XYZ file of C-alpha atoms in Angstrom:
138
model
C 152.648 107.579 58.627
C 151.117 105.383 60.733
C 148.909 105.804 63.739
C 150.549 105.440 67.071
C 148.899 103.404 69.998
C 149.251 105.037 73.514
C 149.743 102.885 76.336
C 150.296 99.869 75.168
C 150.149 96.652 77.467
C 153.008 94.835 77.635
C 151.681 91.585 76.640
C 150.473 93.551 73.585
C 154.063 94.393 72.889
C 155.734 90.808 73.685
C 152.996 89.604 71.242
C 154.106 92.180 68.377
C 157.957 90.593 69.204
C 157.155 86.977 69.260
C 155.250 87.643 65.830
C 158.550 89.594 64.425
C 160.759 87.213 65.638
C 158.789 83.845 64.127
C 159.413 86.249 60.691
C 163.255 86.013 61.537
C 163.418 89.885 62.036
C 166.550 90.768 63.976
C 165.721 92.358 67.492
C 167.913 95.421 66.458
C 165.466 95.953 63.957
C 162.158 95.027 65.584
C 162.731 98.016 68.549
C 162.540 100.833 65.608
C 159.475 99.091 64.114
C 158.010 99.014 67.984
C 158.972 102.731 68.508
C 157.262 103.924 65.177
C 153.986 102.129 66.054
C 153.822 102.591 69.882
C 156.077 105.959 70.544
C 158.231 106.198 72.880
C 156.466 104.362 75.619
C 157.951 101.295 74.107
C 160.417 98.416 76.199
C 163.718 99.142 75.384
C 166.451 97.874 73.218
C 167.387 95.520 76.061
C 164.066 94.501 77.099
C 163.272 93.388 73.596
C 166.517 91.280 73.273
C 165.914 89.527 76.104
C 162.230 89.222 75.176
C 163.661 87.504 71.945
C 166.273 85.149 73.863
C 163.233 83.912 75.795
C 161.134 82.910 72.803
C 164.092 81.493 70.831
C 164.785 79.073 74.523
C 161.212 78.030 73.957
C 158.900 80.082 75.857
C 155.533 81.018 74.679
C 153.924 83.115 77.381
C 153.404 86.593 76.569
C 151.517 87.446 79.357
C 152.962 88.676 83.140
C 154.067 85.834 85.537
C 151.945 86.047 88.770
C 153.353 87.935 91.875
C 153.323 87.458 95.517
C 152.534 91.020 97.359
C 149.941 92.509 97.969
C 147.808 93.966 95.240
C 147.720 98.051 94.714
C 143.537 98.731 95.295
C 142.659 101.858 96.438
C 139.076 102.749 96.198
C 137.117 105.737 97.449
C 135.805 104.225 100.362
C 139.147 103.384 101.550
C 140.464 106.888 101.098
C 137.418 108.045 103.099
C 137.887 105.637 105.558
C 141.908 106.453 106.136
C 140.600 110.176 106.192
C 138.329 109.709 109.218
C 141.253 108.317 111.352
C 143.420 111.262 110.295
C 140.464 113.438 111.420
C 140.170 111.487 114.611
C 143.623 111.920 115.480
C 145.740 114.588 113.853
C 148.855 113.654 115.277
C 148.914 109.954 114.009
C 152.108 108.162 112.378
C 152.113 106.267 109.380
C 152.824 103.337 111.385
C 149.746 104.151 113.694
C 147.650 103.914 110.257
C 149.340 100.732 109.544
C 148.140 99.436 112.830
C 144.727 100.368 111.984
C 144.648 99.170 108.218
C 146.766 96.159 108.455
C 145.446 94.976 105.205
C 147.241 98.337 103.445
C 151.152 98.585 103.213
C 152.676 101.634 104.643
C 153.929 103.159 101.193
C 150.114 102.715 99.834
C 149.136 104.482 102.856
C 151.992 106.780 102.576
C 150.805 107.920 99.076
C 146.927 108.066 100.234
C 147.943 110.415 102.668
C 149.759 112.722 100.660
C 148.797 112.270 97.176
C 145.123 111.587 97.256
C 143.865 113.381 100.642
C 146.891 116.038 99.939
C 148.174 116.204 103.719
C 151.423 117.464 105.262
C 153.024 117.817 108.063
C 153.039 120.967 109.780
C 154.311 121.405 113.334
C 153.663 117.603 114.265
C 150.410 117.444 112.817
C 149.085 116.652 109.042
C 146.883 119.329 107.426
C 145.544 119.862 104.338
C 147.908 121.808 102.196
C 145.198 124.490 100.962
C 145.737 126.435 104.049
C 145.678 130.422 104.199
C 148.046 132.479 106.046
C 145.421 133.128 108.861
C 144.625 129.166 109.320
C 148.851 128.447 109.579
C 149.425 131.212 112.652
C 146.642 129.513 114.486
């Protein structure tokens, strides 16, 4: 039995698809081979067919194309700054935070507040999720 490779990069799978396409292996046969090596985290059968079509049309690039938009970069320093702003004004909204941090999208700010800082709304104020009953009554 083969050893499975966890969390493969998309360009790695496209390279394997390109190799199998050069050997004249059909997409219907390529996908099960990819699943065998990479496990269930592999491209769908339709995506394998799409890649094969692109390679047959003359495309040789296996890397993702550059996309426009803001990069998703969240570091600990940024999380600390957002936390400071929240503690200055507990009656904040994501819109107010967006005015303070225009370089960060609203979606990323919401993710920082809810997932990284573990705040949630409680009576129009964001508070940490781990409160005791006494704290909640205050």
